Amino acid sequence: MNVSVVLFTSDLRLHDHPALRAAEGARQVVPLFVRDRAVADAGFAAPNRLAFLADCLNDLDAGLRERGGRLVVRSGDVVGEVCKVAAETDADEVHMAADVSGYAQRREQRLRRALEAEGRRLHVHDTVTTAVAPGAVTPASSDHFAVFTPYFRQWSGVQLRAPLAAPRTVRVPEGVGSEELPSRADLAGLSPGLATGGETAGRRESSRWLRTGIAAYEDIHDDLAGDATSRLSPHLHFGTLSPVELVHRARRSAGPGAEAFVRQLAWRDFHRQVLAARPASASADYRTKHDRWRSGTTARADIAAWKEGRTGYPLIDAAMRQLRHEGWMHNRGRLLTASFLTKTLYVDWRIGARHFLDLLVDGDVANNQLNWQWMAGTGTDSRPNRVLNPVTQAKRHDPDGEYVRRWVPELAELEGPLVHEPWKLKGLERVALGDYPDPIVELADGLARFRQGRSGE
């Protein structure tokens, strides 16, 4: 073979890249990324993710140039652009990573047909964006697991492939045209605290985490103020880190912290195998409860307050403000804000999922949509009517109120757990809080409304 094309999608790295390794059998390789017009047309081109993507592409190009190559960037329809590049370079084959969304599955089918019509081959590689491929483990009676625990039991027994080294050299055919690399400097509307993207940053942060953070993860991962999670989800979303390599490295750390962290990586694979088998669950209830979600003027006002971090429940507001500032939110905060919107306010989970996708740098269709459904009780959760009390949860996971005071400066002068219930203040103490709002709903009233709506009465 003379030329192979490697189509990068959500796998923007050089280390442990099966598609890139397979293409090394060719004399020359075209590392290609297509800025997919359909992503923007569908409203998924959020500024935070575009900025992180720009970092990733620049870092990937730099890594390729160190090895004698470069990244080729095109824009438009993925199938059309891949076929153009393959024709320009007379490539024999195209390599790419498997993906799970309905759109990704259709894109793969279209690309395969188009390439075969031109006498070229498409090779799709598993375990590039997952540790265990969707469909690699299944229950006896279905094509996928609908409950995490039995999935995790089988997932844990799979022998993972060995991580692959990054290529030493990459030879790109001369004359292959490329657009300029994007830059985050050209983007507006970014979260001020947005993290830096790219494989270099991802590998540095993962090494730091495995060296200093993972041992205590089991004990403190829900500590909101402690910020003791890995923060690697954006790198997993863009594929600047390999899930296979990360599981191997975590398991070498051993101990309860490592086991808990690997379990979270398994949750990511679990959601991807659900979406691969049921693509419609990206927008439709996996298990419908026939909810009659609230709508109308009052509901819209509640949704706006939730988005702005002005619900009157300090922990909810803190988490929503962190999301806006960083393009990221602590996992415990995600659970609480989702429970509050879907069950205390009784608002359709799709509204919350859309807002998260507008801001989250790690906004991932599988994890975002299915976690929202899990919390709303319309997904794979075995306790669909569970409601998380934001005050109880605040006192448990932010007992001193440090997280709340960090993100809700109106409450910065309140000491200790009092910060979680400012509505209990009277007189001048309440006046001192300025325009911080009273709760937009009483928790008991929200619970009663949810139970009534869910019961269909």
CSV table of C-alpha atoms in Angstrom, one decimal:
chain,number,residue,atom,x,y,z
A,1,MET,CA,0.0,0.0,0.0
A,2,ASN,CA,1.2,3.5,-0.8
A,3,VAL,CA,-1.2,5.9,1.1
A,4,SER,CA,-3.7,5.5,3.9
A,5,VAL,CA,-5.9,8.2,5.4
A,6,VAL,CA,-6.5,8.3,9.1
A,7,LEU,CA,-9.8,10.2,9.9
A,8,PHE,CA,-9.6,11.7,13.3
A,9,THR,CA,-12.9,12.4,15.1
A,10,SER,CA,-13.1,12.2,18.9
A,11,ASP,CA,-9.6,10.5,19.2
A,12,LEU,CA,-7.3,13.5,18.9
A,13,ARG,CA,-4.0,11.9,20.1
A,14,LEU,CA,-1.0,10.0,18.9
A,15,HIS,CA,-0.5,7.6,21.9
A,16,ASP,CA,-2.4,4.4,21.9
A,17,HIS,CA,-4.2,5.0,18.7
A,18,PRO,CA,-5.1,1.7,16.9
A,19,ALA,CA,-6.3,3.4,13.7
A,20,LEU,CA,-3.0,5.3,13.3
A,21,ARG,CA,-1.0,2.2,14.2
A,22,ALA,CA,-2.9,0.2,11.5
A,23,ALA,CA,-2.2,2.8,8.9
A,24,GLU,CA,1.5,2.7,9.5
A,25,GLY,CA,1.6,-0.3,7.1
A,26,ALA,CA,1.3,2.3,4.3
A,27,ARG,CA,4.3,4.2,2.9
A,28,GLN,CA,2.5,7.5,3.6
A,29,VAL,CA,-0.3,8.6,5.9
A,30,VAL,CA,-2.7,11.5,5.7
A,31,PRO,CA,-3.8,12.5,9.2
A,32,LEU,CA,-7.2,14.2,8.5
A,33,PHE,CA,-9.7,16.1,10.6
A,34,VAL,CA,-12.9,17.4,9.0
A,35,ARG,CA,-14.7,20.2,10.7
A,36,ASP,CA,-18.1,18.7,10.3
A,37,ARG,CA,-20.7,21.0,8.9
A,38,ALA,CA,-23.5,18.8,10.3
A,39,VAL,CA,-22.3,19.4,13.9
A,40,ALA,CA,-22.8,23.2,13.5
A,41,ASP,CA,-26.1,22.7,11.7
A,42,ALA,CA,-27.4,20.5,14.6
A,43,GLY,CA,-26.5,23.2,17.1
A,44,PHE,CA,-23.7,21.2,18.8
A,45,ALA,CA,-20.8,23.6,17.9
A,46,ALA,CA,-20.7,25.2,21.4
A,47,PRO,CA,-18.0,27.8,21.9
A,48,ASN,CA,-16.4,26.1,24.9
A,49,ARG,CA,-16.0,22.8,22.9
A,50,LEU,CA,-14.8,24.6,19.8
A,51,ALA,CA,-12.1,26.3,21.9
A,52,PHE,CA,-11.0,23.1,23.4
A,53,LEU,CA,-11.1,21.4,20.0
A,54,ALA,CA,-8.8,24.2,18.6
A,55,ASP,CA,-6.3,23.5,21.4
A,56,CYS,CA,-6.5,19.7,20.6
A,57,LEU,CA,-6.0,20.2,16.8
A,58,ASN,CA,-3.0,22.5,17.3
A,59,ASP,CA,-1.4,20.1,19.8
A,60,LEU,CA,-2.0,17.2,17.5
A,61,ASP,CA,-0.5,19.1,14.6
A,62,ALA,CA,2.5,19.9,16.7
A,63,GLY,CA,3.0,16.3,17.7
A,64,LEU,CA,2.8,15.2,14.0
A,65,ARG,CA,5.3,17.8,13.0
A,66,GLU,CA,7.7,16.5,15.5
A,67,ARG,CA,7.5,13.2,13.7
A,68,GLY,CA,7.9,14.7,10.2
A,69,GLY,CA,4.2,15.0,9.4
A,70,ARG,CA,1.3,17.4,9.8
A,71,LEU,CA,-2.4,17.5,10.3
A,72,VAL,CA,-4.7,18.1,7.3
A,73,VAL,CA,-7.8,20.0,8.2
A,74,ARG,CA,-10.9,20.4,5.9
A,75,SER,CA,-14.4,21.7,6.5
A,76,GLY,CA,-17.7,20.4,5.1
A,77,ASP,CA,-19.5,17.1,4.8
A,78,VAL,CA,-17.2,14.4,6.3
A,79,VAL,CA,-18.0,11.8,3.7
A,80,GLY,CA,-17.4,14.2,0.8
A,81,GLU,CA,-14.2,15.6,2.3
A,82,VAL,CA,-12.7,12.2,3.1
A,83,CYS,CA,-13.4,11.0,-0.4
A,84,LYS,CA,-11.8,14.1,-1.9
A,85,VAL,CA,-8.6,13.6,0.1
A,86,ALA,CA,-8.5,9.9,-0.7
A,87,ALA,CA,-8.9,10.8,-4.4
A,88,GLU,CA,-6.2,13.5,-4.3
A,89,THR,CA,-3.7,11.2,-2.7
A,90,ASP,CA,-4.8,8.0,-4.4
A,91,ALA,CA,-5.2,6.4,-1.0
A,92,ASP,CA,-6.0,2.7,-0.8
A,93,GLU,CA,-7.8,2.8,2.5
A,94,VAL,CA,-9.2,4.9,5.3
A,95,HIS,CA,-8.9,4.2,9.0
A,96,MET,CA,-11.2,5.6,11.7
A,97,ALA,CA,-12.4,4.9,15.3
A,98,ALA,CA,-15.8,3.4,15.9
A,99,ASP,CA,-18.4,5.7,17.4
A,100,VAL,CA,-21.8,5.1,18.9
A,101,SER,CA,-24.3,7.9,18.2
A,102,GLY,CA,-27.0,7.4,15.6
A,103,TYR,CA,-25.4,10.2,13.5
A,104,ALA,CA,-21.9,8.5,13.8
A,105,GLN,CA,-23.3,5.1,12.8
A,106,ARG,CA,-25.0,6.7,9.7
A,107,ARG,CA,-21.9,8.6,8.8
A,108,GLU,CA,-19.8,5.4,8.9
A,109,GLN,CA,-22.3,3.6,6.7
A,110,ARG,CA,-22.3,6.5,4.2
A,111,LEU,CA,-18.5,6.7,4.2
A,112,ARG,CA,-18.1,2.9,3.6
A,113,ARG,CA,-20.5,2.9,0.7
A,114,ALA,CA,-18.8,6.0,-0.9
A,115,LEU,CA,-15.3,4.6,-0.5
A,116,GLU,CA,-16.3,1.1,-1.8
A,117,ALA,CA,-17.8,2.7,-4.9
A,118,GLU,CA,-14.4,4.2,-5.6
A,119,GLY,CA,-12.6,0.9,-4.9
A,120,ARG,CA,-11.2,1.9,-1.5
A,121,ARG,CA,-11.6,0.3,1.9
A,122,LEU,CA,-12.8,1.6,5.2
A,123,HIS,CA,-11.4,0.1,8.4
A,124,VAL,CA,-13.2,0.9,11.7
A,125,HIS,CA,-11.3,0.3,14.9
A,126,ASP,CA,-12.8,-0.5,18.3
A,127,THR,CA,-11.4,0.5,21.7
A,128,VAL,CA,-10.1,3.8,20.6
A,129,THR,CA,-12.7,5.9,22.5
A,130,THR,CA,-13.8,3.1,24.9
A,131,ALA,CA,-11.9,0.6,27.1
A,132,VAL,CA,-14.3,-2.2,26.2
A,133,ALA,CA,-16.1,-2.0,22.8
A,134,PRO,CA,-19.9,-1.6,22.8
A,135,GLY,CA,-21.4,-5.1,22.3
A,136,ALA,CA,-18.3,-6.8,23.5
A,137,VAL,CA,-20.1,-7.9,26.6
A,138,THR,CA,-23.9,-8.6,26.5
A,139,PRO,CA,-26.5,-10.3,28.7
A,140,ALA,CA,-28.0,-13.5,27.5
A,141,SER,CA,-31.3,-12.0,26.6
A,142,SER,CA,-30.4,-8.7,25.0
A,143,ASP,CA,-28.0,-6.8,22.8
A,144,HIS,CA,-26.9,-4.5,25.6
A,145,PHE,CA,-27.0,-4.1,29.4
A,146,ALA,CA,-29.7,-1.9,30.8
A,147,VAL,CA,-28.4,-2.1,34.4
A,148,PHE,CA,-24.9,-1.0,35.3
A,149,THR,CA,-23.9,-3.6,38.0
A,150,PRO,CA,-24.1,-6.7,35.9
A,151,TYR,CA,-22.4,-4.8,33.1
A,152,PHE,CA,-19.6,-3.8,35.3
A,153,ARG,CA,-19.1,-7.3,36.5
A,154,GLN,CA,-18.6,-8.6,33.0
A,155,TRP,CA,-16.7,-5.4,31.9
A,156,SER,CA,-14.2,-6.0,34.7
A,157,GLY,CA,-13.4,-9.5,33.4
A,158,VAL,CA,-12.5,-8.4,29.9
A,159,GLN,CA,-8.8,-8.5,29.2
A,160,LEU,CA,-7.9,-5.2,27.7
A,161,ARG,CA,-5.5,-4.9,24.8
A,162,ALA,CA,-2.1,-3.5,25.5
A,163,PRO,CA,-1.6,0.3,25.0
A,164,LEU,CA,0.2,1.2,21.8
A,165,ALA,CA,3.2,3.6,21.5
A,166,ALA,CA,2.9,6.8,19.5
A,167,PRO,CA,4.4,6.5,16.0
A,168,ARG,CA,8.0,7.6,15.7
A,169,THR,CA,7.6,9.0,12.2
A,170,VAL,CA,4.6,10.1,10.1
A,171,ARG,CA,5.2,10.7,6.4
A,172,VAL,CA,2.5,12.8,4.7
A,173,PRO,CA,2.2,13.0,0.9
A,174,GLU,CA,3.4,16.3,-0.5
A,175,GLY,CA,0.9,18.8,-1.8
A,176,VAL,CA,-2.2,17.7,0.3
A,177,GLY,CA,-4.0,21.0,0.9
A,178,SER,CA,-5.1,22.0,4.4
A,179,GLU,CA,-7.0,24.8,5.9
A,180,GLU,CA,-5.5,26.9,8.6
A,181,LEU,CA,-5.8,25.4,12.1
A,182,PRO,CA,-8.5,27.0,14.2
A,183,SER,CA,-7.6,29.1,17.3
A,184,ARG,CA,-9.5,29.7,20.5
A,185,ALA,CA,-8.4,33.3,20.2
A,186,ASP,CA,-10.9,33.7,17.3
A,187,LEU,CA,-13.9,32.6,19.5
A,188,ALA,CA,-16.2,34.6,21.6
A,189,GLY,CA,-18.6,33.6,24.4
A,190,LEU,CA,-16.1,31.3,26.2
A,191,SER,CA,-16.3,30.4,29.9
A,192,PRO,CA,-13.5,32.4,31.6
A,193,GLY,CA,-12.1,29.4,33.5
A,194,LEU,CA,-12.1,27.1,30.5
A,195,ALA,CA,-9.4,24.4,30.7
A,196,THR,CA,-6.6,23.9,28.1
A,197,GLY,CA,-7.1,21.1,25.5
A,198,GLY,CA,-4.7,18.8,23.7
A,199,GLU,CA,-2.9,15.5,24.3
A,200,THR,CA,0.1,17.2,25.9
A,201,ALA,CA,-2.1,18.8,28.6
A,202,GLY,CA,-4.1,15.6,29.0
A,203,ARG,CA,-1.1,13.4,29.5
A,204,ARG,CA,0.4,15.9,32.0
A,205,GLU,CA,-2.9,16.1,34.0
A,206,SER,CA,-3.5,12.4,34.0
A,207,SER,CA,0.0,11.7,35.3
A,208,ARG,CA,-0.5,14.3,38.0
A,209,TRP,CA,-3.8,12.7,38.9
A,210,LEU,CA,-2.5,9.2,39.0
A,211,ARG,CA,0.5,10.4,41.1
A,212,THR,CA,-1.3,12.6,43.6
A,213,GLY,CA,-5.0,12.3,43.5
A,214,ILE,CA,-6.2,8.7,42.8
A,215,ALA,CA,-5.3,7.2,46.1
A,216,ALA,CA,-7.8,9.3,48.1
A,217,TYR,CA,-10.5,9.3,45.3
A,218,GLU,CA,-12.8,6.7,47.0
A,219,ASP,CA,-13.0,8.8,50.2
A,220,ILE,CA,-13.3,12.3,48.9
A,221,HIS,CA,-14.6,12.3,45.3
A,222,ASP,CA,-17.9,13.7,46.5
A,223,ASP,CA,-16.3,16.5,48.4
A,224,LEU,CA,-17.4,19.5,46.4
A,225,ALA,CA,-15.1,22.0,48.0
A,226,GLY,CA,-12.1,19.6,47.8
A,227,ASP,CA,-12.4,19.4,44.0
A,228,ALA,CA,-11.0,15.9,44.3
A,229,THR,CA,-12.1,14.4,41.0
A,230,SER,CA,-9.7,13.9,38.1
A,231,ARG,CA,-11.2,16.5,35.7
A,232,LEU,CA,-10.1,14.3,32.9
A,233,SER,CA,-13.6,14.1,31.3
A,234,PRO,CA,-12.9,16.8,28.6
A,235,HIS,CA,-9.8,14.8,27.5
A,236,LEU,CA,-11.7,11.6,27.3
A,237,HIS,CA,-14.5,13.3,25.3
A,238,PHE,CA,-12.0,14.6,22.7
A,239,GLY,CA,-9.9,11.5,22.9
A,240,THR,CA,-6.7,13.2,23.9
A,241,LEU,CA,-6.5,10.4,26.5
A,242,SER,CA,-7.0,6.7,25.8
A,243,PRO,CA,-9.5,5.0,28.0
A,244,VAL,CA,-7.6,1.7,27.6
A,245,GLU,CA,-4.3,3.2,28.7
A,246,LEU,CA,-6.0,5.1,31.6
A,247,VAL,CA,-7.6,1.9,32.9
A,248,HIS,CA,-4.2,0.1,32.7
A,249,ARG,CA,-2.4,2.9,34.5
A,250,ALA,CA,-5.1,3.2,37.2
A,251,ARG,CA,-5.1,-0.5,37.9
A,252,ARG,CA,-1.3,-0.3,38.4
A,253,SER,CA,-2.0,2.2,41.2
A,254,ALA,CA,-4.2,-0.4,42.9
A,255,GLY,CA,-6.2,0.3,46.1
A,256,PRO,CA,-9.8,1.5,46.7
A,257,GLY,CA,-9.3,4.9,45.0
A,258,ALA,CA,-8.1,3.2,41.8
A,259,GLU,CA,-11.0,0.8,41.9
A,260,ALA,CA,-13.5,3.6,42.3
A,261,PHE,CA,-11.9,5.6,39.4
A,262,VAL,CA,-12.0,2.6,37.1
A,263,ARG,CA,-15.6,2.1,38.0
A,264,GLN,CA,-16.3,5.6,36.7
A,265,LEU,CA,-14.5,4.8,33.4
A,266,ALA,CA,-16.8,1.7,33.2
A,267,TRP,CA,-19.8,4.0,33.6
A,268,ARG,CA,-18.6,5.9,30.5
A,269,ASP,CA,-18.4,2.6,28.5
A,270,PHE,CA,-21.8,1.6,29.9
A,271,HIS,CA,-23.5,4.6,28.5
A,272,ARG,CA,-21.8,4.2,25.2
A,273,GLN,CA,-23.0,0.6,24.8
A,274,VAL,CA,-26.6,1.8,25.7
A,275,LEU,CA,-26.5,4.5,23.1
A,276,ALA,CA,-24.9,2.3,20.4
A,277,ALA,CA,-27.8,-0.2,20.8
A,278,ARG,CA,-30.5,2.5,21.3
A,279,PRO,CA,-29.5,5.6,19.4
A,280,ALA,CA,-32.9,7.2,19.9
A,281,SER,CA,-32.2,7.5,23.6
A,282,ALA,CA,-30.2,10.6,22.8
A,283,SER,CA,-33.5,12.4,22.7
A,284,ALA,CA,-36.3,10.0,23.6
A,285,ASP,CA,-37.0,8.4,27.0
A,286,TYR,CA,-35.2,5.1,27.4
A,287,ARG,CA,-38.0,4.0,29.8
A,288,THR,CA,-40.9,6.4,29.5
A,289,LYS,CA,-42.8,7.4,32.7
A,290,HIS,CA,-45.3,9.3,30.6
A,291,ASP,CA,-44.4,12.5,32.4
A,292,ARG,CA,-46.4,15.6,31.9
A,293,TRP,CA,-43.5,18.0,32.3
A,294,ARG,CA,-44.3,21.6,33.2
A,295,SER,CA,-44.5,24.3,30.6
A,296,GLY,CA,-45.8,27.8,30.4
A,297,THR,CA,-44.7,31.1,31.9
A,298,THR,CA,-44.0,30.0,35.5
A,299,ALA,CA,-42.0,27.0,34.3
A,300,ARG,CA,-40.0,29.2,31.9
A,301,ALA,CA,-39.2,31.6,34.8
A,302,ASP,CA,-38.0,28.6,36.9
A,303,ILE,CA,-35.8,27.3,34.1
A,304,ALA,CA,-34.2,30.8,33.7
A,305,ALA,CA,-33.5,31.0,37.5
A,306,TRP,CA,-32.0,27.5,37.3
A,307,LYS,CA,-29.8,28.4,34.4
A,308,GLU,CA,-28.7,31.7,36.0
A,309,GLY,CA,-27.9,30.1,39.4
A,310,ARG,CA,-30.6,32.1,41.2
A,311,THR,CA,-33.0,29.4,42.5
A,312,GLY,CA,-32.5,30.4,46.2
A,313,TYR,CA,-30.9,27.0,46.9
A,314,PRO,CA,-27.2,27.9,47.4
A,315,LEU,CA,-25.6,24.6,46.4
A,316,ILE,CA,-27.7,24.4,43.2
A,317,ASP,CA,-26.8,28.0,42.4
A,318,ALA,CA,-23.1,27.4,43.1
A,319,ALA,CA,-23.0,24.4,40.8
A,320,MET,CA,-24.8,26.3,37.9
A,321,ARG,CA,-22.4,29.2,38.3
A,322,GLN,CA,-19.4,26.9,38.2
A,323,LEU,CA,-20.7,25.5,35.0
A,324,ARG,CA,-21.0,28.9,33.4
A,325,HIS,CA,-17.5,30.0,34.6
A,326,GLU,CA,-15.6,26.9,33.8
A,327,GLY,CA,-17.6,25.0,31.2
A,328,TRP,CA,-17.4,22.1,33.7
A,329,MET,CA,-19.2,21.0,36.8
A,330,HIS,CA,-18.3,18.7,39.7
A,331,ASN,CA,-20.1,15.3,39.2
A,332,ARG,CA,-22.0,15.6,42.5
A,333,GLY,CA,-23.2,19.0,41.3
A,334,ARG,CA,-24.4,17.5,38.1
A,335,LEU,CA,-26.5,15.0,39.9
A,336,LEU,CA,-28.0,17.6,42.2
A,337,THR,CA,-28.8,20.2,39.6
A,338,ALA,CA,-30.3,17.5,37.4
A,339,SER,CA,-32.5,16.2,40.2
A,340,PHE,CA,-33.6,19.7,41.1
A,341,LEU,CA,-34.6,20.6,37.5
A,342,THR,CA,-36.4,17.3,36.7
A,343,LYS,CA,-37.9,16.4,40.0
A,344,THR,CA,-38.1,19.5,42.3
A,345,LEU,CA,-39.1,21.8,39.4
A,346,TYR,CA,-40.6,19.0,37.3
A,347,VAL,CA,-39.1,20.2,34.0
A,348,ASP,CA,-38.3,18.0,31.0
A,349,TRP,CA,-34.7,16.6,31.3
A,350,ARG,CA,-34.1,17.5,27.6
A,351,ILE,CA,-34.1,21.2,28.6
A,352,GLY,CA,-31.4,20.6,31.2
A,353,ALA,CA,-29.4,18.3,28.9
A,354,ARG,CA,-29.4,21.0,26.1
A,355,HIS,CA,-28.2,23.7,28.5
A,356,PHE,CA,-25.4,21.4,29.7
A,357,LEU,CA,-24.4,20.7,26.1
A,358,ASP,CA,-24.3,24.5,25.4
A,359,LEU,CA,-21.7,25.0,28.1
A,360,LEU,CA,-19.9,21.7,29.0
A,361,VAL,CA,-16.5,21.3,27.4
A,362,ASP,CA,-17.0,17.5,28.0
A,363,GLY,CA,-20.5,17.7,26.5
A,364,ASP,CA,-20.9,14.1,25.2
A,365,VAL,CA,-24.1,12.8,23.8
A,366,ALA,CA,-23.8,9.4,25.5
A,367,ASN,CA,-22.8,10.5,28.9
A,368,ASN,CA,-24.7,13.8,29.0
A,369,GLN,CA,-28.0,12.6,27.7
A,370,LEU,CA,-28.1,9.2,29.5
A,371,ASN,CA,-26.9,10.7,32.8
A,372,TRP,CA,-29.7,13.2,32.6
A,373,GLN,CA,-32.2,10.4,31.9
A,374,TRP,CA,-30.7,8.4,34.8
A,375,MET,CA,-31.3,11.3,37.1
A,376,ALA,CA,-34.7,12.1,35.7
A,377,GLY,CA,-35.8,8.5,36.2
A,378,THR,CA,-36.5,7.8,32.5
A,379,GLY,CA,-33.2,6.0,31.8
A,380,THR,CA,-31.4,3.1,33.3
A,381,ASP,CA,-31.7,4.1,37.0
A,382,SER,CA,-33.3,1.3,39.0
A,383,ARG,CA,-34.7,4.0,41.4
A,384,PRO,CA,-36.6,6.3,39.1
A,385,ASN,CA,-38.5,8.2,41.7
A,386,ARG,CA,-35.5,9.1,43.9
A,387,VAL,CA,-35.3,12.8,44.7
A,388,LEU,CA,-32.1,14.4,46.0
A,389,ASN,CA,-32.7,17.0,48.7
A,390,PRO,CA,-30.4,19.9,47.9
A,391,VAL,CA,-30.1,21.0,51.5
A,392,THR,CA,-29.4,17.6,52.9
A,393,GLN,CA,-26.9,17.0,50.1
A,394,ALA,CA,-25.3,20.3,50.7
A,395,LYS,CA,-24.7,19.6,54.4
A,396,ARG,CA,-23.3,16.2,53.6
A,397,HIS,CA,-21.0,17.1,50.7
A,398,ASP,CA,-20.2,20.8,51.5
A,399,PRO,CA,-20.5,20.7,55.3
A,400,ASP,CA,-18.5,24.0,55.9
A,401,GLY,CA,-20.1,25.8,52.9
A,402,GLU,CA,-16.8,26.5,51.3
A,403,TYR,CA,-18.0,25.4,47.8
A,404,VAL,CA,-21.1,27.6,48.1
A,405,ARG,CA,-19.1,30.6,49.2
A,406,ARG,CA,-16.6,30.1,46.4
A,407,TRP,CA,-19.3,30.4,43.7
A,408,VAL,CA,-22.1,32.5,45.4
A,409,PRO,CA,-20.3,35.6,46.7
A,410,GLU,CA,-23.6,37.1,48.0
A,411,LEU,CA,-23.3,34.5,50.7
A,412,ALA,CA,-19.6,34.8,51.4
A,413,GLU,CA,-20.0,36.3,54.8
A,414,LEU,CA,-22.2,33.6,56.2
A,415,GLU,CA,-20.4,31.1,58.4
A,416,GLY,CA,-20.6,27.4,58.5
A,417,PRO,CA,-23.6,25.4,57.4
A,418,LEU,CA,-25.9,28.4,57.8
A,419,VAL,CA,-24.8,29.3,54.2
A,420,HIS,CA,-27.0,26.4,52.9
A,421,GLU,CA,-30.3,27.9,54.3
A,422,PRO,CA,-30.1,31.7,54.1
A,423,TRP,CA,-33.9,32.0,53.9
A,424,LYS,CA,-33.9,31.3,57.7
A,425,LEU,CA,-32.1,34.6,58.4
A,426,LYS,CA,-34.3,37.5,59.7
A,427,GLY,CA,-34.1,41.2,59.7
A,428,LEU,CA,-30.9,43.0,59.0
A,429,GLU,CA,-29.0,39.7,58.5
A,430,ARG,CA,-31.4,38.9,55.6
A,431,VAL,CA,-31.1,42.4,54.2
A,432,ALA,CA,-27.3,42.0,54.2
A,433,LEU,CA,-27.6,39.3,51.5
A,434,GLY,CA,-28.7,41.9,49.0
A,435,ASP,CA,-30.7,40.6,46.0
A,436,TYR,CA,-29.9,36.9,46.6
A,437,PRO,CA,-33.4,35.3,46.1
A,438,ASP,CA,-35.6,33.3,48.3
A,439,PRO,CA,-36.2,29.7,47.2
A,440,ILE,CA,-38.3,29.6,44.0
A,441,VAL,CA,-40.2,26.6,45.3
A,442,GLU,CA,-40.6,24.9,48.7
A,443,LEU,CA,-39.0,21.4,48.6
A,444,ALA,CA,-42.1,19.7,50.0
A,445,ASP,CA,-44.3,21.4,47.3
A,446,GLY,CA,-41.9,20.3,44.6
A,447,LEU,CA,-41.8,16.8,45.8
A,448,ALA,CA,-45.6,16.6,45.9
A,449,ARG,CA,-45.9,18.0,42.4
A,450,PHE,CA,-43.4,15.5,41.1
A,451,ARG,CA,-45.1,12.6,42.7
A,452,GLN,CA,-48.5,13.7,41.4
A,453,GLY,CA,-47.1,14.2,37.8
A,454,ARG,CA,-45.2,10.9,37.9
A,455,SER,CA,-48.3,9.0,39.1
A,456,GLY,CA,-50.4,10.4,36.3
A,457,GLU,CA,-53.1,11.7,38.7
